[in-house]
Coordinates of C-alpha atoms in Angstrom, one line a residue:
X586 CA 136.7 109.4 118.6
X587 CA 135.4 111.9 121.0
X588 CA 136.1 112.6 124.7
X589 CA 133.6 112.9 127.5
X590 CA 134.2 114.6 130.8
X591 CA 133.4 112.7 134.0
X592 CA 131.1 115.5 135.0
X593 CA 127.6 114.6 133.8
X594 CA 126.4 116.7 130.9
X595 CA 129.8 118.1 130.0
X596 CA 131.2 117.6 126.5
X597 CA 134.9 118.3 125.9
X598 CA 135.2 120.7 123.0
X599 CA 138.9 119.8 122.5
X600 CA 139.2 116.5 120.6
X601 CA 142.2 114.1 121.1
X602 CA 143.3 115.7 124.4
X603 CA 142.4 115.5 128.0
X604 CA 139.6 117.6 129.4
X605 CA 140.8 120.8 131.0
X606 CA 138.2 120.7 133.8
X607 CA 139.2 120.0 137.4
X608 CA 139.1 116.5 139.0
X609 CA 140.3 113.4 137.4
X610 CA 138.5 113.0 134.0
X611 CA 137.3 109.6 132.9
X612 CA 137.7 109.1 129.1
X613 CA 135.2 107.0 127.2
X614 CA 136.4 106.0 123.8
X615 CA 133.6 105.4 121.4
X616 CA 133.4 105.0 117.7
X617 CA 132.5 108.2 115.9
X618 CA 129.3 108.0 113.9
X619 CA 129.9 109.6 110.6
X620 CA 127.0 111.1 108.9
X621 CA 126.1 109.2 105.7
X622 CA 126.8 110.8 102.4
X623 CA 125.4 110.2 98.9
X624 CA 122.1 108.5 97.9
X625 CA 120.9 106.3 100.8
X626 CA 117.7 105.1 99.2
X627 CA 114.8 105.6 96.8
X628 CA 111.5 107.4 97.4
X629 CA 108.6 106.4 95.2
X630 CA 105.8 109.0 95.8
X631 CA 102.4 108.0 94.6
X632 CA 99.1 110.0 94.4
X633 CA 96.0 108.0 93.8
X634 CA 93.1 110.0 92.3
X635 CA 89.7 108.4 92.5
X636 CA 86.0 109.3 92.8
X637 CA 83.0 107.0 92.4
X638 CA 80.9 107.4 89.3
X639 CA 78.2 109.9 90.3
X640 CA 76.9 111.2 87.0
X641 CA 73.2 112.1 87.3
X642 CA 71.8 113.3 84.0
X643 CA 68.2 112.8 85.1
X644 CA 68.6 115.7 87.6
X645 CA 69.4 119.3 86.7
X646 CA 71.5 119.6 89.9
X647 CA 73.0 116.6 91.7
X648 CA 74.7 117.1 95.1
X649 CA 77.0 114.1 94.7
X650 CA 78.4 115.5 91.4
X651 CA 79.9 118.3 93.5
X652 CA 82.4 115.8 94.8
X653 CA 84.0 115.9 91.4
X654 CA 83.7 119.6 91.0
X655 CA 85.4 120.2 94.4
X656 CA 88.2 117.8 93.6
X657 CA 88.8 119.5 90.2
X658 CA 88.9 123.0 91.7
X659 CA 90.9 122.2 94.9
X660 CA 93.1 119.2 94.0
X661 CA 93.4 118.2 90.4
X662 CA 94.1 121.6 88.8
X663 CA 96.3 122.7 91.7
X664 CA 98.3 119.5 91.3
X665 CA 98.6 120.0 87.6
X666 CA 99.9 123.5 88.0
X667 CA 102.3 122.3 90.7
X668 CA 103.9 119.8 88.4
X669 CA 103.9 122.2 85.5
X670 CA 105.6 124.9 87.6
X671 CA 108.3 122.4 88.7
X672 CA 108.8 121.3 85.1
X673 CA 109.1 125.0 84.0
X674 CA 111.6 125.6 86.8
X675 CA 113.8 122.7 85.6
X676 CA 113.2 120.6 88.7
X677 CA 114.1 117.0 87.9
X678 CA 111.3 115.5 90.1
X679 CA 109.6 112.1 89.8
X680 CA 106.1 111.1 90.9
X681 CA 103.5 108.5 90.1
X682 CA 99.9 109.5 89.6
X683 CA 97.1 107.0 89.5
X684 CA 93.9 108.0 87.7
X685 CA 91.0 105.7 88.3
X686 CA 88.8 104.7 85.3
X687 CA 85.6 106.1 86.8
X688 CA 87.4 109.4 87.5
X689 CA 88.7 109.5 83.9
X690 CA 85.2 108.8 82.6
X691 CA 83.8 111.7 84.5
X692 CA 86.6 114.1 83.5
X693 CA 86.0 113.1 79.9
X694 CA 82.2 113.4 80.0
X695 CA 80.8 116.4 78.1
X696 CA 77.8 116.8 80.4
X697 CA 79.9 116.9 83.5
X698 CA 82.4 119.2 81.9
X699 CA 79.6 121.7 81.1
X700 CA 78.1 121.3 84.6
X701 CA 81.5 121.9 86.2
X702 CA 81.9 125.1 84.2
X703 CA 78.5 126.3 85.4
X704 CA 79.4 125.3 89.0
X705 CA 82.6 127.3 88.8
X706 CA 80.7 130.4 87.5
X707 CA 78.4 130.2 90.4
X708 CA 81.3 129.9 92.8
X709 CA 83.0 132.9 91.3
X710 CA 79.9 135.0 91.7
X711 CA 79.6 133.9 95.3
X712 CA 83.3 134.9 95.9
X713 CA 82.6 138.3 94.3
X714 CA 79.7 138.8 96.7
X715 CA 82.0 137.8 99.6
X716 CA 84.4 140.6 98.6
X717 CA 81.6 143.1 99.2
X718 CA 80.4 141.4 102.4
X719 CA 83.8 141.3 104.0
X720 CA 85.2 144.6 102.7
X721 CA 85.2 146.2 106.2
X722 CA 86.8 143.2 107.9
X723 CA 90.6 143.5 108.0
X724 CA 91.0 139.8 108.6
X725 CA 88.5 138.3 106.1
X726 CA 88.7 140.9 103.3
X727 CA 92.2 139.7 102.1
X728 CA 90.9 136.1 102.2
X729 CA 87.9 136.8 100.1
X730 CA 90.1 138.6 97.5
X731 CA 92.4 135.6 97.5
X732 CA 89.7 133.1 96.9
X733 CA 88.2 135.2 94.1
X734 CA 91.6 135.4 92.4
X735 CA 92.2 131.7 92.8
X736 CA 88.8 130.8 91.3
X737 CA 89.3 133.1 88.3
X738 CA 92.6 131.4 87.7
X739 CA 91.0 128.0 87.9
X740 CA 88.4 129.0 85.4
X741 CA 91.0 130.3 83.0
X742 CA 93.0 127.2 83.2
X743 CA 90.1 124.8 82.8
X744 CA 88.4 126.6 79.9
X745 CA 91.2 128.3 78.1
X746 CA 94.4 126.4 78.9
X747 CA 93.3 122.8 79.4
X748 CA 90.3 123.2 77.1
X749 CA 88.3 121.2 79.7
X750 CA 90.5 118.1 79.1
X751 CA 92.4 117.4 82.2
X752 CA 93.3 113.9 81.0
X753 CA 95.3 115.5 78.2
X754 CA 97.0 117.8 80.7
X755 CA 98.1 114.9 82.7
X756 CA 99.2 113.1 79.6
X757 CA 101.4 116.1 78.6
X758 CA 103.1 115.8 82.0
X759 CA 103.7 112.1 81.4
X760 CA 105.4 112.8 78.1
X761 CA 108.0 114.9 80.0
X762 CA 109.1 111.7 81.9
X763 CA 108.7 113.3 85.3
X764 CA 105.2 111.9 86.0
X765 CA 104.3 108.2 85.5
X766 CA 100.6 107.7 85.0
X767 CA 98.9 104.4 86.1
X768 CA 95.3 103.4 86.7
X769 CA 93.1 101.2 88.8
X770 CA 90.4 98.6 88.2
X771 CA 87.3 99.6 86.2
X772 CA 85.1 100.8 89.0
X773 CA 87.5 100.6 92.0
X774 CA 86.1 97.2 93.1
X775 CA 87.6 95.6 96.2
X776 CA 89.0 92.5 94.4
X777 CA 89.3 90.1 97.4
X778 CA 85.5 90.3 97.7
X779 CA 85.2 89.0 94.1
X780 CA 87.4 85.9 94.3
X781 CA 84.5 83.5 94.1
X782 CA 83.9 84.7 90.5
X783 CA 87.3 85.1 88.8
X784 CA 85.6 86.4 85.6
X785 CA 84.6 89.6 87.6
X786 CA 88.2 90.1 88.8
X787 CA 89.4 89.8 85.2
X788 CA 86.7 92.1 83.9
X789 CA 87.6 94.8 86.4
X790 CA 91.3 94.6 85.5
X791 CA 90.9 94.4 81.7
X792 CA 88.2 97.0 81.4
X793 CA 90.1 99.4 83.5
X794 CA 93.4 99.0 81.8
X795 CA 91.8 99.0 78.3
X796 CA 90.0 102.3 79.1
X797 CA 93.2 103.9 80.3
X798 CA 94.8 102.8 77.0
X799 CA 92.0 104.3 75.0
X800 CA 92.3 107.6 76.8
X801 CA 96.1 108.0 76.8
X802 CA 97.2 106.0 73.8
X803 CA 99.5 103.7 75.8
X804 CA 99.0 100.8 78.2
X805 CA 99.5 101.5 82.0
X806 CA 102.5 99.7 83.4
X807 CA 101.2 99.9 86.9
X808 CA 98.0 99.4 88.8
X809 CA 96.6 100.8 92.1
X810 CA 94.8 97.9 93.8
X811 CA 91.6 99.5 95.2
X812 CA 91.9 99.8 98.9
X813 CA 95.3 98.1 98.5
X814 CA 93.3 94.8 98.5
X815 CA 95.4 91.9 97.5
X816 CA 95.0 88.1 97.7
X817 CA 97.3 85.5 96.1
X818 CA 94.5 84.4 93.8
X819 CA 94.7 87.8 92.1
X820 CA 98.4 87.5 91.1
X821 CA 97.9 85.5 87.8
X822 CA 95.0 87.9 86.8
X823 CA 97.4 90.8 87.2
X824 CA 99.9 89.1 84.8
X825 CA 97.1 88.4 82.3
X826 CA 96.1 92.1 82.4
X827 CA 99.6 93.1 81.6
X828 CA 100.3 94.7 84.9
X829 CA 104.1 95.2 85.6
X830 CA 103.7 96.6 89.1
X831 CA 101.1 97.3 91.8
X832 CA 100.8 98.7 95.3
X833 CA 99.7 96.9 98.5
X834 CA 99.6 97.5 102.2
X835 CA 102.8 97.0 104.2
X836 CA 101.8 93.8 105.9
X837 CA 101.3 92.2 102.5
X838 CA 105.1 92.0 102.2
X839 CA 105.8 91.5 105.9
X840 CA 104.2 88.0 105.7
X841 CA 105.1 86.6 102.2
X842 CA 105.7 83.1 101.1
X843 CA 108.6 82.2 101.2
X844 CA 109.7 84.6 103.9
X845 CA 111.4 87.6 102.3
X846 CA 114.8 88.8 103.5
X847 CA 114.5 92.5 102.7
X848 CA 111.4 93.8 104.3
X849 CA 108.7 96.1 102.9
X850 CA 111.4 98.5 101.7
X851 CA 112.5 96.2 99.0
X852 CA 109.8 95.7 96.4
X853 CA 109.3 92.0 95.6
X854 CA 108.4 90.2 92.4
X855 CA 105.3 87.9 92.6
X856 CA 105.4 84.5 90.9
X857 CA 103.4 85.9 88.0
X858 CA 106.2 88.5 87.4
X859 CA 104.5 91.7 88.6
X860 CA 106.4 93.7 91.2
X861 CA 104.7 94.6 94.5
X862 CA 105.5 98.0 96.2
X863 CA 104.4 98.1 99.9
X864 CA 103.0 101.3 101.3
X865 CA 105.2 102.8 104.0
X866 CA 103.1 103.4 107.1
X867 CA 105.5 106.0 108.6
X868 CA 105.3 108.2 105.5
X869 CA 101.5 107.9 105.6
X870 CA 101.3 108.9 109.2
X871 CA 103.6 111.9 108.9
X872 CA 101.7 113.4 106.0
X873 CA 98.1 112.0 106.1
X874 CA 97.2 112.0 109.8
X875 CA 95.1 115.0 110.9
X876 CA 96.2 114.4 114.5
X877 CA 99.9 113.8 114.4
X878 CA 100.6 114.6 110.7
X879 CA 101.4 117.9 109.0
X880 CA 97.8 118.7 108.0
X881 CA 96.8 119.1 111.6
X882 CA 99.1 122.0 112.3
X883 CA 97.1 124.8 114.0
X884 CA 98.3 127.4 111.4
X885 CA 96.8 125.5 108.4
X886 CA 93.4 126.2 107.1
X887 CA 90.4 124.6 108.8
X888 CA 88.6 122.4 106.3
X889 CA 85.3 122.4 108.2
X890 CA 84.8 126.1 108.8
X891 CA 83.1 126.9 105.5
X892 CA 80.7 129.8 104.7
X893 CA 78.3 127.2 103.3
X894 CA 77.6 126.4 107.0
X895 CA 78.5 129.7 108.6
X896 CA 76.3 132.2 106.8
X897 CA 72.6 132.6 106.8
X898 CA 71.1 130.3 104.2
X899 CA 69.1 133.1 102.5
X900 CA 72.4 134.7 101.6
X901 CA 73.6 131.4 100.0
X902 CA 70.4 130.2 98.4
X903 CA 71.0 131.2 94.8
X904 CA 74.5 129.7 94.9
X905 CA 73.4 126.4 96.3
X906 CA 70.9 125.0 93.8
X907 CA 70.5 121.7 95.6
X908 CA 68.6 123.5 98.4
X909 CA 70.9 122.2 101.2
X910 CA 73.9 123.5 102.9
X911 CA 77.2 122.2 101.6
X912 CA 80.9 123.1 101.3
X913 CA 81.7 126.1 99.1
X914 CA 85.5 126.0 99.5
X915 CA 85.4 129.6 100.9
X916 CA 87.0 129.1 104.4
X917 CA 88.3 132.0 106.5
X918 CA 89.7 130.3 109.6
X919 CA 92.7 128.3 110.6
X920 CA 92.6 125.1 112.7
X921 CA 93.7 127.1 115.8
X922 CA 93.3 124.1 118.1
X923 CA 90.7 121.9 119.8
X924 CA 88.3 124.9 120.1
X925 CA 85.3 126.4 118.4
X926 CA 86.8 129.8 118.7
X927 CA 88.8 129.7 115.5
X928 CA 91.2 132.5 114.5
X929 CA 91.4 134.0 111.0
X930 CA 93.5 132.1 108.5
X931 CA 96.9 133.7 107.7
X932 CA 98.1 132.4 104.3
X933 CA 101.7 133.7 104.6
X934 CA 102.2 131.9 107.9
X935 CA 100.6 128.7 106.6
X936 CA 102.9 128.9 103.5
X937 CA 105.9 129.2 105.8
X938 CA 104.8 126.1 107.7
X939 CA 104.4 124.2 104.4
X940 CA 108.0 125.0 103.6
X941 CA 109.2 124.0 107.1
X942 CA 107.2 120.8 106.9
X943 CA 108.7 120.0 103.5
X944 CA 112.2 120.3 105.0
X945 CA 111.2 118.2 108.0
X946 CA 109.7 115.4 105.8
X947 CA 112.9 115.3 103.6
X948 CA 115.1 115.0 106.7
X949 CA 112.9 112.2 108.1
X950 CA 113.0 110.3 104.8
X951 CA 116.8 110.7 104.6
X952 CA 117.2 109.5 108.2
X953 CA 114.9 106.6 107.5
X954 CA 116.7 105.6 104.3
X955 CA 120.1 105.9 106.0
X956 CA 119.0 103.7 108.9
X957 CA 117.5 101.1 106.5
X958 CA 120.6 101.1 104.3
X959 CA 122.8 100.0 107.2
X960 CA 120.8 96.8 107.6
X961 CA 119.9 96.1 104.0
X962 CA 122.0 94.7 101.2
X963 CA 120.4 97.0 98.7
X964 CA 119.2 100.6 98.8
X965 CA 115.8 100.8 100.4
X966 CA 112.8 102.0 98.4
X967 CA 110.3 103.9 100.5
X968 CA 106.8 104.0 99.0
X969 CA 104.9 107.1 100.1
X970 CA 101.4 106.7 98.8
X971 CA 98.4 109.0 99.4
X972 CA 95.0 109.9 98.0
X973 CA 95.5 112.8 95.6
X974 CA 92.5 114.6 97.0
X975 CA 94.4 115.1 100.3
X976 CA 96.4 117.7 98.5
X977 CA 94.4 120.9 98.2
X978 CA 90.9 119.6 99.1
X979 CA 91.4 118.2 102.5
X980 CA 94.8 119.9 103.1
X981 CA 94.7 123.3 101.5
X982 CA 98.4 123.8 101.7
X983 CA 99.2 120.3 100.4
X984 CA 100.2 121.4 96.9
X985 CA 102.5 124.1 98.4
X986 CA 104.1 121.4 100.6
X987 CA 104.4 119.0 97.7
X988 CA 106.1 121.5 95.5
X989 CA 108.6 122.5 98.2
X990 CA 109.3 118.8 99.0
X991 CA 109.8 117.7 95.4
X992 CA 112.1 120.6 94.8
X993 CA 114.2 119.8 97.8
X994 CA 114.2 116.0 97.2
X995 CA 115.3 116.6 93.6
X996 CA 118.4 118.6 94.6
X997 CA 121.9 117.1 94.3
X998 CA 122.3 117.3 98.1
X999 CA 119.3 115.1 98.8
X1000 CA 120.2 111.7 100.2
X1001 CA 117.0 110.1 98.8
X1002 CA 116.4 109.7 95.1
X1003 CA 112.9 110.3 93.8
X1004 CA 112.0 107.4 91.5
X1005 CA 109.1 105.9 89.6
X1006 CA 108.2 102.2 90.0
X1007 CA 109.1 101.5 86.3
X1008 CA 112.5 103.1 86.8
X1009 CA 113.1 101.2 90.0
X1010 CA 112.3 97.9 88.3
X1011 CA 114.7 98.8 85.4
X1012 CA 117.5 99.7 87.8
X1013 CA 117.1 96.6 90.0
X1014 CA 117.0 93.4 87.9
X1015 CA 117.6 91.1 90.9
X1016 CA 114.3 91.6 92.7
X1017 CA 113.5 88.6 94.9
X1018 CA 110.4 86.6 94.2
X1019 CA 107.8 86.0 96.9
X1020 CA 104.0 85.7 97.1
X1021 CA 102.5 88.5 99.2
X1022 CA 99.9 87.6 101.7
X1023 CA 96.2 88.7 101.7
X1024 CA 96.0 92.2 102.9
X1025 CA 94.2 95.6 102.6
X1026 CA 94.5 99.0 104.1
X1027 CA 91.8 100.4 106.4
X1028 CA 90.7 99.3 109.8
X1029 CA 92.5 96.1 111.0
X1030 CA 94.1 95.6 107.6
X1031 CA 92.1 92.6 106.4
X1032 CA 88.9 93.8 104.7
X1033 CA 87.1 94.9 107.8
X1034 CA 86.0 98.2 106.2
X1035 CA 84.6 96.7 103.0
X1036 CA 83.1 93.5 104.5
X1037 CA 81.3 94.5 107.6
X1038 CA 77.8 94.0 109.2
X1039 CA 76.8 97.4 107.7
X1040 CA 77.5 96.3 104.1
X1041 CA 78.0 92.6 103.8
X1042 CA 74.4 92.2 102.5
X1043 CA 75.6 93.5 99.1
X1044 CA 77.9 90.6 98.3
X1045 CA 75.3 87.9 97.8
X1046 CA 73.7 90.1 95.2
X1047 CA 77.1 90.8 93.6
X1048 CA 78.0 87.1 93.5
X1049 CA 74.6 86.2 92.0
X1050 CA 74.9 88.9 89.4
X1051 CA 78.5 88.0 88.6
X1052 CA 77.6 84.4 88.0
X1053 CA 74.7 85.4 85.8
X1054 CA 76.8 87.7 83.7
X1055 CA 79.4 85.0 83.2
X1056 CA 76.7 82.7 82.0
X1057 CA 75.3 85.2 79.6
X1058 CA 78.7 86.2 78.3
X1059 CA 79.6 82.6 77.6
X1060 CA 76.2 81.8 76.0
X1061 CA 76.1 84.8 73.6
X1062 CA 79.7 85.3 72.5
X1063 CA 78.7 86.0 69.0
X1064 CA 75.9 88.5 69.8
X1065 CA 75.4 91.5 67.6
X1066 CA 73.1 94.5 67.3
X1067 CA 70.6 95.1 70.1
X1068 CA 71.6 92.0 72.0
X1069 CA 75.3 93.0 72.0
X1070 CA 74.4 96.5 73.2
X1071 CA 72.3 95.0 76.0
X1072 CA 75.1 92.7 77.1
X1073 CA 77.6 95.6 77.1
X1074 CA 75.3 97.7 79.2
X1075 CA 74.7 94.9 81.6
X1076 CA 78.4 94.7 82.0
X1077 CA 78.6 98.4 82.8
X1078 CA 75.8 98.1 85.4
X1079 CA 77.5 95.1 87.1
X1080 CA 80.9 96.8 87.2
X1081 CA 79.3 99.9 88.8
X1082 CA 77.5 97.8 91.4
X1083 CA 80.9 96.3 92.4
X1084 CA 82.5 99.6 93.3
X1085 CA 84.2 99.6 96.7
X1086 CA 82.9 103.1 97.3
X1087 CA 79.4 101.9 98.2
X1088 CA 80.6 99.5 100.9
X1089 CA 82.9 102.2 102.3
X1090 CA 80.2 104.8 102.5
X1091 CA 77.8 102.3 104.2
X1092 CA 80.5 101.5 106.7
X1093 CA 81.5 105.1 107.5
X1094 CA 77.9 106.5 107.4
X1095 CA 79.0 109.2 105.0
X1096 CA 76.3 109.5 102.3
X1097 CA 75.3 105.9 103.3
X1098 CA 71.8 106.3 101.9
X1099 CA 73.1 107.5 98.5
X1100 CA 75.5 104.5 98.5
X1101 CA 72.7 102.0 99.2
X1102 CA 70.4 103.5 96.6
X1103 CA 73.2 103.6 94.0
X1104 CA 74.1 99.9 94.6
X1105 CA 70.4 98.9 94.4
X1106 CA 69.9 100.9 91.3
X1107 CA 72.8 99.4 89.4
X1108 CA 71.8 95.9 90.6
X1109 CA 68.2 96.3 89.4
X1110 CA 69.4 97.8 86.1
X1111 CA 71.6 94.7 85.6
X1112 CA 68.8 92.3 86.5
X1113 CA 66.3 94.1 84.2
X1114 CA 68.7 93.8 81.3
X1115 CA 69.7 90.2 82.1
X1116 CA 66.0 89.1 82.1
X1117 CA 65.5 90.7 78.7
X1118 CA 68.6 89.0 77.4
X1119 CA 67.6 85.6 78.8
X1120 CA 64.1 85.8 77.4
X1121 CA 65.1 87.2 74.0
X1122 CA 63.1 90.3 74.7
X1123 CA 65.5 93.2 75.2
X1124 CA 63.5 96.5 75.8
X1125 CA 65.0 99.2 73.5
X1126 CA 63.7 102.1 75.6
X1127 CA 65.2 100.7 78.8
X1128 CA 68.5 100.0 77.1
X1129 CA 68.6 103.5 75.6
X1130 CA 67.9 105.1 79.0
X1131 CA 70.6 103.2 80.7
X1132 CA 73.1 103.8 77.9
X1133 CA 72.5 107.5 78.2
X1134 CA 72.7 107.6 82.0
X1135 CA 75.6 105.2 82.7
X1136 CA 77.7 105.8 79.6
X1137 CA 81.2 105.1 80.8
X1138 CA 83.6 102.7 79.0
X1139 CA 82.2 103.2 75.4
X1140 CA 84.4 100.4 74.1
X1141 CA 83.5 97.8 76.7
X1142 CA 83.3 94.2 75.5
X1143 CA 81.0 92.0 77.5
X1144 CA 83.0 88.9 76.5
X1145 CA 85.6 89.8 79.1
X1146 CA 83.1 88.2 81.6
X1147 CA 83.0 84.9 79.8
X1148 CA 84.3 81.8 81.6
X1149 CA 87.6 80.6 80.2
X1150 CA 88.4 84.0 78.7
X1151 CA 92.0 85.2 78.9

């Protein structure tokens, strides 16, 4: 118990005795709140790495391919080194990393590997020129030296350490037991939009998990549902694809059938047997939001102030072979505030902020877990899920923050325990069974981003093509030779047309023309192949060209689209 003085704002320092102040004290006896001790809950941290398939072999330089190159340089390699450093330091961390099949296909592609190496060489040359240009500027010169050093390190890691095989580097981390690798659907299709053709849902799930298995030598236990899009009709398909757990948006478990007792902080088993982990909105807001979250701190590096837009184009021309201004990753200013008068970036100050924010996030998660533990029968499980590209690419200090947080959260004094979904399931055999409700992340939480007046026109074409593919797969189950190759390539083109990225870009307006053209191209490729298959006149030159351009999923089996399969 504690004693309070009758004078407002005065707290008696002497416990269990009257206050020594004048006047007649009024004593209020209250129950002392004892700070919780020990593990209060679990924290499942998940990073989802995905990019649309943007391989363009027909062009010497393709602007959209740079999305991959930027992510490798600024996110994937920094994340790999972060996890490797933690491992070498003996930190007993746990984290889940989702690698989408289209991303894996591009990381494994020999053409894109060579093009990335050339891109990196150009960027290093540009950073060397920047050292000369900024040598008289006491603020910018240290930054140009920093970027040059970072890029040289990335090149050494990519070429000499990882041998251009980032998938193998992630697999080595998985072998340590600290990192759990999972995947997504084949081309990141928004599954609720495909429900009218269940064969397409199955093809997305099976092709994606099969490709992951081919790359890593083991089947993925978990699946990142693209855009966290779930509908009850998908549940059985998840079971048939061998999925043990998946992630969905929070309101998917807030409105289950029957009504759950434990909230979104207790993963639930679906009727098919897969376990659903609901994304924690608070964890997302604290880390992801550029306004109220950590990345918006004024001392962090400003993403948009890039020399690709700041310098005269003639100075950049030889380093930008696409002929247009674009991001280079060389950025010299901090966010500063809501002003165009940006101040020079100070890496040491930003690093200190990353450490402080890691402390703050751990305290928030411990407090959240303790509060939940008081009202739950079991320890809560907080699922903190983010796009992997947030760390390093969008939020330059993100990998520093992540390393600091994982180190602190892995200490014996931490009141939350880092855990992977597989480990959580193994430790909690009594998970309740409910059917989550239809849900997605994004605007309004119910498909509004991916089915909208800006993009809804694509779905009649997807539905028509999906039905046609199901017919062809059912009619030609025993196909061989040229016909089998054509059916497999038609499957690739259909899967690529189903990517949720196209609808997303049309909705946001970012690269919308590219998205429309890409969707139309894959749809026309599919229709051209399907006509040849139906007429018994497959054109070898068309087939060869498409196999060369859209070469992902080399072991694809068109029969996965057949009706009644699985």
